mmCIF file of the C-alpha atoms, coordinates in Angstrom:
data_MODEL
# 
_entry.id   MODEL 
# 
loop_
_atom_site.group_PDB 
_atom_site.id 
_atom_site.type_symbol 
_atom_site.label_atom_id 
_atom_site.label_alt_id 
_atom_site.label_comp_id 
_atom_site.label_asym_id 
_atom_site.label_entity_id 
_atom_site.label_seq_id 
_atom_site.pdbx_PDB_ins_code 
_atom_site.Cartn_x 
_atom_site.Cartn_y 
_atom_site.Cartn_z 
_atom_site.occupancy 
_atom_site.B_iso_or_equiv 
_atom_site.pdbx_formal_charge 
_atom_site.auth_seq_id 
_atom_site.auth_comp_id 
_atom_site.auth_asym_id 
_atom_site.auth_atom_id 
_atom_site.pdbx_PDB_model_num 
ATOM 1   C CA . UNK A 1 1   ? -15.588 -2.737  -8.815  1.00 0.00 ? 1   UNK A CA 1 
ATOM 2   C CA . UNK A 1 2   ? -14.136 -6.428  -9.186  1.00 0.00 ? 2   UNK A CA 1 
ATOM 3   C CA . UNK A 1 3   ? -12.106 -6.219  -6.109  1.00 0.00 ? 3   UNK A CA 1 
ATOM 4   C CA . UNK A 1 4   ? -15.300 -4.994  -4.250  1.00 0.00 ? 4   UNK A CA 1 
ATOM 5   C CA . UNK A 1 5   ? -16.950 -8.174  -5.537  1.00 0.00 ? 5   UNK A CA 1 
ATOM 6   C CA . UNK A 1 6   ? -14.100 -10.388 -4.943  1.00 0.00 ? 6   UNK A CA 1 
ATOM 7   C CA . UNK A 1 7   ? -13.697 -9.076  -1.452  1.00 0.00 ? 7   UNK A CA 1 
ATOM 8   C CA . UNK A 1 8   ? -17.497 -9.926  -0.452  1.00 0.00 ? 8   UNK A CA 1 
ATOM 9   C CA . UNK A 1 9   ? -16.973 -13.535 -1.917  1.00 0.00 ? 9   UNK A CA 1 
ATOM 10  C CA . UNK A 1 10  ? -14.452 -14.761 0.627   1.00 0.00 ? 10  UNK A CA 1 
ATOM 11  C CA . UNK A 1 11  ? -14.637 -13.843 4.299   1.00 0.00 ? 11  UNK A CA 1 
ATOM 12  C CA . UNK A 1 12  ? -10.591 -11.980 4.980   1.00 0.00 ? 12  UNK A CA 1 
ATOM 13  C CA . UNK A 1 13  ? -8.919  -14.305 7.515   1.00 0.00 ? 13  UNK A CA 1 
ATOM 14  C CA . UNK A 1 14  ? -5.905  -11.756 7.409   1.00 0.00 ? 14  UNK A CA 1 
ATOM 15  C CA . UNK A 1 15  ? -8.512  -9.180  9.267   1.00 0.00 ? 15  UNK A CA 1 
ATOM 16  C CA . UNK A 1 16  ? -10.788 -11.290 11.066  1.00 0.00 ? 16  UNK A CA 1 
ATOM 17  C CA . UNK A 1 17  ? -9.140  -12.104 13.818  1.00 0.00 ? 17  UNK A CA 1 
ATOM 18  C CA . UNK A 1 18  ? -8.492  -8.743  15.451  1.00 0.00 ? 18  UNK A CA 1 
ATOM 19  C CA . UNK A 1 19  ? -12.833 -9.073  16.062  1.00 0.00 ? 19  UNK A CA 1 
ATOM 20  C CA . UNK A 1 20  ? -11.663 -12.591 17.857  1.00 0.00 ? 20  UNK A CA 1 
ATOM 21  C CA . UNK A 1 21  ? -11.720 -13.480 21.385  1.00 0.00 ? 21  UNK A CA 1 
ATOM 22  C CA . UNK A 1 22  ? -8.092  -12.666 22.933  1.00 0.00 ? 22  UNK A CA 1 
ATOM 23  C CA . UNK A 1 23  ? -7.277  -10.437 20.107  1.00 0.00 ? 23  UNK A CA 1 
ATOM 24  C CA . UNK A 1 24  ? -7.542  -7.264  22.616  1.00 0.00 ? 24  UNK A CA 1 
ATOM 25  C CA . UNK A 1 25  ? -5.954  -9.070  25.901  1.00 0.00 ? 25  UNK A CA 1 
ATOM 26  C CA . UNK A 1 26  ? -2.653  -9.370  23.070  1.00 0.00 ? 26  UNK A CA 1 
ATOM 27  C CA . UNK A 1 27  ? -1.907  -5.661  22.796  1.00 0.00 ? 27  UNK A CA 1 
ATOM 28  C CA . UNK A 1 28  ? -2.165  -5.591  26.687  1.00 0.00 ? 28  UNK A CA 1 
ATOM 29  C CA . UNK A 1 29  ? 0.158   -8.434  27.374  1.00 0.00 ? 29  UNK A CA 1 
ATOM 30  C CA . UNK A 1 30  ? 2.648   -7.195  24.504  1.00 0.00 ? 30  UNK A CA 1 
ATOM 31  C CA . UNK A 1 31  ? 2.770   -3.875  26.467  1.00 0.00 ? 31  UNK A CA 1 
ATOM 32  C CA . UNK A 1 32  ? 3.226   -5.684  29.868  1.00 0.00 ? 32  UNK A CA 1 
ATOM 33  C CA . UNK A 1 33  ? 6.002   -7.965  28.336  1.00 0.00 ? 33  UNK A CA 1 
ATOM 34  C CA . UNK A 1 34  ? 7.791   -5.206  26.720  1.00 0.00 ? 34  UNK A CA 1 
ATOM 35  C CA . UNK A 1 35  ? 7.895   -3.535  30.057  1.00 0.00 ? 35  UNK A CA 1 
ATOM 36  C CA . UNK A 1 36  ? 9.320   -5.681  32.202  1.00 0.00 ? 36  UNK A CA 1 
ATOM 37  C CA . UNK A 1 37  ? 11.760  -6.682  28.800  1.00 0.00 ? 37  UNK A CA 1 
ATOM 38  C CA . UNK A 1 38  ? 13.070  -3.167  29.778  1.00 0.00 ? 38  UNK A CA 1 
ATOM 39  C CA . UNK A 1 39  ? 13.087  -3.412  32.876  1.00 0.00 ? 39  UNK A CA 1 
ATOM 40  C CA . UNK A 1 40  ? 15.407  -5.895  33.737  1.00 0.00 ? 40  UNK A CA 1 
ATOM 41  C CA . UNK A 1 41  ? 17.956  -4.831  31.182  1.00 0.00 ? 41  UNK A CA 1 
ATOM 42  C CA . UNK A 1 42  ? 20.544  -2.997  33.625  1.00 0.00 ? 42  UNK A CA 1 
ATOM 43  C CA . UNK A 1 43  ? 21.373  0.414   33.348  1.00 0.00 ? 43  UNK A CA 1 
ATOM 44  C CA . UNK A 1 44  ? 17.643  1.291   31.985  1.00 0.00 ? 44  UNK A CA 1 
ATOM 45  C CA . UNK A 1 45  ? 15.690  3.551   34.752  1.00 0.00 ? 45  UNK A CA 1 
ATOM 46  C CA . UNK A 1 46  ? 12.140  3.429   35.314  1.00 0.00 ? 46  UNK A CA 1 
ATOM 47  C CA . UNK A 1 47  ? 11.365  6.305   32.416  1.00 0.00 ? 47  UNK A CA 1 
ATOM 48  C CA . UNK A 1 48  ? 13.851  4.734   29.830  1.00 0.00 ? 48  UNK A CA 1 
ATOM 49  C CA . UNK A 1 49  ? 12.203  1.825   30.204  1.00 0.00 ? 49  UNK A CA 1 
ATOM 50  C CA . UNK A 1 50  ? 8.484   3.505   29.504  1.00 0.00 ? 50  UNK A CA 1 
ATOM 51  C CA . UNK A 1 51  ? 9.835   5.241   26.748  1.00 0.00 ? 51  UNK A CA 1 
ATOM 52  C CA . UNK A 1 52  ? 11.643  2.432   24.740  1.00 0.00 ? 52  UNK A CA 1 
ATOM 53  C CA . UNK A 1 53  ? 8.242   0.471   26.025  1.00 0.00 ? 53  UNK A CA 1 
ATOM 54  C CA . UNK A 1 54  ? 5.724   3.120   23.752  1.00 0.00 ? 54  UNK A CA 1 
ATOM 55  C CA . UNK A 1 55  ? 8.237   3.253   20.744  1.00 0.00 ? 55  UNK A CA 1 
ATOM 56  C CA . UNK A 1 56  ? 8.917   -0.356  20.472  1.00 0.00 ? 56  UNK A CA 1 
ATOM 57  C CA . UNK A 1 57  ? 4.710   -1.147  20.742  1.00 0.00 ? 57  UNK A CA 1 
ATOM 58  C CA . UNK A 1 58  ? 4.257   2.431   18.117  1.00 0.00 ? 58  UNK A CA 1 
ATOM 59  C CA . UNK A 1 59  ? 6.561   0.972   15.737  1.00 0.00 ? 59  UNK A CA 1 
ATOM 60  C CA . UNK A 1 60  ? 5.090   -2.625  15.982  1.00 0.00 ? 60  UNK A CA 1 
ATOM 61  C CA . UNK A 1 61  ? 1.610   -1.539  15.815  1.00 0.00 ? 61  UNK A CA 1 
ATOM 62  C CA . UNK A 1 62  ? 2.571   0.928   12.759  1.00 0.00 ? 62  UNK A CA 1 
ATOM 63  C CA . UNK A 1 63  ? 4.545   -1.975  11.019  1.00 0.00 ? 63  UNK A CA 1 
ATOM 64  C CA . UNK A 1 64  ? 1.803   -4.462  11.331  1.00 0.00 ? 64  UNK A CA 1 
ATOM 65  C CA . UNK A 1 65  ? -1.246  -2.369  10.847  1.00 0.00 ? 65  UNK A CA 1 
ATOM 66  C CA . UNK A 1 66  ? -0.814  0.170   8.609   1.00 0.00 ? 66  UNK A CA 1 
ATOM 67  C CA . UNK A 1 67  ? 2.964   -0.304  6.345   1.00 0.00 ? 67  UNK A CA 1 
ATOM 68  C CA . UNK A 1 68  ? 2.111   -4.195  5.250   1.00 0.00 ? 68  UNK A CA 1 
ATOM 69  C CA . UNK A 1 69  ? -0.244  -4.569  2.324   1.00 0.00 ? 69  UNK A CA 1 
ATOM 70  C CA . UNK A 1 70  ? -1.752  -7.336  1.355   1.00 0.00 ? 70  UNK A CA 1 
ATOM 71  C CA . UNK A 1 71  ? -2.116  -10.576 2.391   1.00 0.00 ? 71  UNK A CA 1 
ATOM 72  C CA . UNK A 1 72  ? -0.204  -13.631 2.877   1.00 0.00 ? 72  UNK A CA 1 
ATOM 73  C CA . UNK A 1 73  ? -2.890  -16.361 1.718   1.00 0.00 ? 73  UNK A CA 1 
ATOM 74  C CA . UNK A 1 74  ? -3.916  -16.347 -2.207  1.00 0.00 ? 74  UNK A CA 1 
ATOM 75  C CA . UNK A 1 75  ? -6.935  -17.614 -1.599  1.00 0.00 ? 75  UNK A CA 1 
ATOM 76  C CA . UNK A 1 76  ? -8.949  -14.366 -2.884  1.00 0.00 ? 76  UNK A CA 1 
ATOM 77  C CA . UNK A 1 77  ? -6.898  -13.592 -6.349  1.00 0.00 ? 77  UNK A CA 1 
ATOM 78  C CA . UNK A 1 78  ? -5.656  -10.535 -5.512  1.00 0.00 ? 78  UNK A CA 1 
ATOM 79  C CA . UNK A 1 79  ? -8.461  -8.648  -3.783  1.00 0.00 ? 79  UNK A CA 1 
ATOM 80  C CA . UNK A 1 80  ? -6.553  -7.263  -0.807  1.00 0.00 ? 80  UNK A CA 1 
ATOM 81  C CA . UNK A 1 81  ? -3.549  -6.947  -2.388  1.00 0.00 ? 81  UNK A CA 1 
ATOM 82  C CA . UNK A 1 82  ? -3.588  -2.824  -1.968  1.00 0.00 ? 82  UNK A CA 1 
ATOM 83  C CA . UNK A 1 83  ? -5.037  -2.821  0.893   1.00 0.00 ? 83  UNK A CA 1 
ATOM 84  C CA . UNK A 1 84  ? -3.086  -2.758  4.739   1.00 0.00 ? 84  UNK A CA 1 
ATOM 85  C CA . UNK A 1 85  ? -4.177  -4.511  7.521   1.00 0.00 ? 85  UNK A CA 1 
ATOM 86  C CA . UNK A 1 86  ? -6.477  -1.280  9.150   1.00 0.00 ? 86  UNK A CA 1 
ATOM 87  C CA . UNK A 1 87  ? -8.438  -0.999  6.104   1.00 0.00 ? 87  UNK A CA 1 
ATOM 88  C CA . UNK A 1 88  ? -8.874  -4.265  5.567   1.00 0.00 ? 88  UNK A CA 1 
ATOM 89  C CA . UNK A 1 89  ? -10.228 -4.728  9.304   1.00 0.00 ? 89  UNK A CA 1 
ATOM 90  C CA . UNK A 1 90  ? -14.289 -4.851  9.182   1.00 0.00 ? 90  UNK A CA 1 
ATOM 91  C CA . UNK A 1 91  ? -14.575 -4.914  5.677   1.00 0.00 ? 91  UNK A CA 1 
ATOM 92  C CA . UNK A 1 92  ? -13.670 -0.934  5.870   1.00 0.00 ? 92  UNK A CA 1 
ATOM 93  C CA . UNK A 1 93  ? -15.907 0.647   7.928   1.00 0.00 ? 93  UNK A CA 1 
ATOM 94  C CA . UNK A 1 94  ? -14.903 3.309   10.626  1.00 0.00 ? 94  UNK A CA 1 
ATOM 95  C CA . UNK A 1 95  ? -15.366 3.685   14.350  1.00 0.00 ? 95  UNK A CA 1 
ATOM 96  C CA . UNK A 1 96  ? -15.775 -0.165  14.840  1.00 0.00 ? 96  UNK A CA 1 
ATOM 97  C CA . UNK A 1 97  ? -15.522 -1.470  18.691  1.00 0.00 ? 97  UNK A CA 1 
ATOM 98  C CA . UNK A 1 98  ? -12.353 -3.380  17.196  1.00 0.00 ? 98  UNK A CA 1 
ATOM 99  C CA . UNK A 1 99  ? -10.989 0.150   15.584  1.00 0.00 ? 99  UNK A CA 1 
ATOM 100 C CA . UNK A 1 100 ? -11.990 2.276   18.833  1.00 0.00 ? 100 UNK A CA 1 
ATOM 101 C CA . UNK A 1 101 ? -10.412 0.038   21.011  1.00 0.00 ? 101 UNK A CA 1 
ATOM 102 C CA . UNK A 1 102 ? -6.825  0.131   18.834  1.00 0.00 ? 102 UNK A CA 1 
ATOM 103 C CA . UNK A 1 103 ? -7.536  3.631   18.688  1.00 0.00 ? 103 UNK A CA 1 
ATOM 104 C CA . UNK A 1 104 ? -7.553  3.731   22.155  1.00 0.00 ? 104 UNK A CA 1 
ATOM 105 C CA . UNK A 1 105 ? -4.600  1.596   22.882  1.00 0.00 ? 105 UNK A CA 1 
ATOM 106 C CA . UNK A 1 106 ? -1.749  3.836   21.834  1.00 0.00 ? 106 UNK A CA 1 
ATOM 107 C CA . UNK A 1 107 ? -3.429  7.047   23.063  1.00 0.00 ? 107 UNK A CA 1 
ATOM 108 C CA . UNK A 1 108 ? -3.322  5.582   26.513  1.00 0.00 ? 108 UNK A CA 1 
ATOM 109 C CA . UNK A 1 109 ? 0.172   4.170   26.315  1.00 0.00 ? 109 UNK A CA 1 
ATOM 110 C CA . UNK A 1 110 ? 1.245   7.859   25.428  1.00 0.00 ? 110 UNK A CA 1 
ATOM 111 C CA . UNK A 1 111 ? -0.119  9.089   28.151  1.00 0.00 ? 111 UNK A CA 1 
ATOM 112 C CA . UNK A 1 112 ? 1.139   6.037   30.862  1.00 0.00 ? 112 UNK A CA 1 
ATOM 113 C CA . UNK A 1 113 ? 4.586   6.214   29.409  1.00 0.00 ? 113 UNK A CA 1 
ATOM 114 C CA . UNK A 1 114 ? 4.647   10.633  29.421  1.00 0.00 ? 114 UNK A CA 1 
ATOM 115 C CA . UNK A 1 115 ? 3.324   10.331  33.447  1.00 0.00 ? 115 UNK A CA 1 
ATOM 116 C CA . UNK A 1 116 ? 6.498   8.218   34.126  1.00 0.00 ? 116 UNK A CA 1 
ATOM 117 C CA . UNK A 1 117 ? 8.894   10.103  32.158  1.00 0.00 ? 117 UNK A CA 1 
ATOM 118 C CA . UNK A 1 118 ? 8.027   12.768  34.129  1.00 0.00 ? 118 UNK A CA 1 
ATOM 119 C CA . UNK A 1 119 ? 7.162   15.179  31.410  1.00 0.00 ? 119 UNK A CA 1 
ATOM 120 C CA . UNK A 1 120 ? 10.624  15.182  30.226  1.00 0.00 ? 120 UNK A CA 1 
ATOM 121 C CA . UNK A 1 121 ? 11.045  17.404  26.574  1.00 0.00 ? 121 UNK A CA 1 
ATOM 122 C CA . UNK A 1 122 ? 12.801  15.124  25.054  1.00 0.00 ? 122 UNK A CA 1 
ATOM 123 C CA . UNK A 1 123 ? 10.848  11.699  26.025  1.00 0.00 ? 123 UNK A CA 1 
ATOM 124 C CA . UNK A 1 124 ? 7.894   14.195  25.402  1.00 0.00 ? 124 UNK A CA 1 
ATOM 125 C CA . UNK A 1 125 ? 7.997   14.990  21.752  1.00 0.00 ? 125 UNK A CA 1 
ATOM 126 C CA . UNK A 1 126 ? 9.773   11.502  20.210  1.00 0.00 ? 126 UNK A CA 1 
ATOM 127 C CA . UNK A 1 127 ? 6.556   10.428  22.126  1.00 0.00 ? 127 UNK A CA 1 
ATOM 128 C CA . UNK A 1 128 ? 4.480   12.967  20.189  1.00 0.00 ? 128 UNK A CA 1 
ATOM 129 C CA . UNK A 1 129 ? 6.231   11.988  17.031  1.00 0.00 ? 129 UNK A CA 1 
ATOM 130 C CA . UNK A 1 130 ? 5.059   8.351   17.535  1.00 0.00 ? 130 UNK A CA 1 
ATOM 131 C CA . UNK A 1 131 ? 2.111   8.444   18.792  1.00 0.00 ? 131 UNK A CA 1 
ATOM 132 C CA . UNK A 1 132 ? 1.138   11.019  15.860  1.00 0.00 ? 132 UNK A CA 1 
ATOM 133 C CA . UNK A 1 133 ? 2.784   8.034   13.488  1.00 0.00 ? 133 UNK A CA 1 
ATOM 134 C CA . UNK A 1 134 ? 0.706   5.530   14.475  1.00 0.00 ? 134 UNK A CA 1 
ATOM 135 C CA . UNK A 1 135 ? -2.678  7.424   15.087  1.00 0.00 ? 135 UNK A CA 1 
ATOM 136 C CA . UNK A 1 136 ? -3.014  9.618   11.674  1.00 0.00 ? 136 UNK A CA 1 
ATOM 137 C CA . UNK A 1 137 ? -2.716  6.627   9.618   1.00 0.00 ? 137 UNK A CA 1 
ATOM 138 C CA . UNK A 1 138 ? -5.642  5.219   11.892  1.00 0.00 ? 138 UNK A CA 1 
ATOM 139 C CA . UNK A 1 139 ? -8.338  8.584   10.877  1.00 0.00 ? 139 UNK A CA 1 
ATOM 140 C CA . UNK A 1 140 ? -11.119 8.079   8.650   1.00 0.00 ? 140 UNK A CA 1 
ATOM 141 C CA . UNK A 1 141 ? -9.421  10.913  6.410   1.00 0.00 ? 141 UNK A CA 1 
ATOM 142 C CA . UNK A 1 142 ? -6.004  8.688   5.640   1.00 0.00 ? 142 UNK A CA 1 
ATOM 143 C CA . UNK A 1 143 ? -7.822  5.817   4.789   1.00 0.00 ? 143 UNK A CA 1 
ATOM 144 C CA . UNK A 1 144 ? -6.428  4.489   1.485   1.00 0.00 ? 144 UNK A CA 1 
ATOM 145 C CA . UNK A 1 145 ? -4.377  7.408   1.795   1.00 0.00 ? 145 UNK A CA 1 
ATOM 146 C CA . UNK A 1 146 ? -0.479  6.560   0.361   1.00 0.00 ? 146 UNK A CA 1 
ATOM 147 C CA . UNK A 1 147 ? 2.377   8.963   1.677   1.00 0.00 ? 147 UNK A CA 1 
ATOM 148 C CA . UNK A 1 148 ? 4.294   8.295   -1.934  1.00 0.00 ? 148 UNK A CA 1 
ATOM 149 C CA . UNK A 1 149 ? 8.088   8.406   -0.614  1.00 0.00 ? 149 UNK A CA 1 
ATOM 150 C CA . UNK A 1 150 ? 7.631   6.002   1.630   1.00 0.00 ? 150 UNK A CA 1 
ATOM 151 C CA . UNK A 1 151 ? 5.885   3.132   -0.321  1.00 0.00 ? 151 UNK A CA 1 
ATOM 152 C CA . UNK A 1 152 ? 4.204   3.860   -3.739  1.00 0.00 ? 152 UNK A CA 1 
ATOM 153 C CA . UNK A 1 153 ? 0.652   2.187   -4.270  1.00 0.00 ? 153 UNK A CA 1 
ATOM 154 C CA . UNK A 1 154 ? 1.506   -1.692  -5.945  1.00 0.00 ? 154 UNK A CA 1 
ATOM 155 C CA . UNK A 1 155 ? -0.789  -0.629  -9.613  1.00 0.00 ? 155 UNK A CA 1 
ATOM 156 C CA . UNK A 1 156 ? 1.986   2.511   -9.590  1.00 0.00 ? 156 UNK A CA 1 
ATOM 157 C CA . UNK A 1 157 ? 4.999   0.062   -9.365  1.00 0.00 ? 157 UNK A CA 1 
ATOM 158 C CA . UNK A 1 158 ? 4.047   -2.324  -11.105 1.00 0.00 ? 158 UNK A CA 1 
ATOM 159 C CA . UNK A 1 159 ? 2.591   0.775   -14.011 1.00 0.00 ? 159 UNK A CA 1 
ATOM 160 C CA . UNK A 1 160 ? 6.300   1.835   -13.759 1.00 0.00 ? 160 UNK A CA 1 
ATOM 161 C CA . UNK A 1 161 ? 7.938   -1.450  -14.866 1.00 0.00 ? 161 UNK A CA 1 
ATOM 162 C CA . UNK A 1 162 ? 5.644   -1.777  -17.859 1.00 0.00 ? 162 UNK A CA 1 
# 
């Protein structure tokens, strides 16, 4: 109940940007730039270079959405401290324009980069794999949902030192 009350007393600048102009046009442009990073690196072919393209965005977009907690201003005494990026984004709620649209983002990617890998197994499934990392975390079931080998809540570590 106090973090509910401390998060309504300060507007999140951590979260509020993703609603900003330009905010969208960035995932775009990473993808783009990522591309033709691969691209000219010789000795990558066309499909490689799609497929290192989706990972390297998956992983970045898992990394800075949904494995960081927290916040790096201390303006708000603590009151997004357990809290990643994605459910910190609009105050919570589901099924924003915001959410729907980084919803949308890696689901097309998947299917750009699986077009020009021509289907390949292999490309196919690590595809999958990511594509499934970075979109469960995303559902309205997962939120505040902690897979506990790979990061324990903060109250449990900090429970465990005591």
């Amino acid at each position: 109940m106090e973090h509910l009350s401390d998060q309504s007393a300060i507007p999140n600048l951590n979260a509020n940007w993703v609603n900003a102009k330009g905010a969208w046009v960035i995932h775009i442009v990473l993808i783009v730039a990522l591309k033709i990073f691969y691209s000219i690196i010789p000795g990558i072919q066309r499909d490689t270079s799609w497929f290192l393209t989706n990972i390297t965005y998956m992983f970045g977009s898992y990394l800075m959405f949904h494995w960081v907690r927290g916040i790096p201003f201390e303006f708000n005494a603590g009151a997004y401290d357990n809290l990643n990026m994605w459910e910190q984004m609009d105050n919570g709620e589901q099924f924003t324009p915001t959410k729907k649209y980084l919803l949308s983002v890696p689901i097309c990617l998947f299917l750009v980069s699986t077009h020009y890998t021509h289907y390949d197994l292999t490309y196919f499934t690590l595809n999958v794999m990511a594509l499934l990392g970075v979109i469960i975390p995303k559902l309205p079931w997962s939120h505040r949902l902690r897979v506990r080998f790979l990061s324990g809540s903060p109250d449990d570590r900090y429970l465990d030192e005591r």
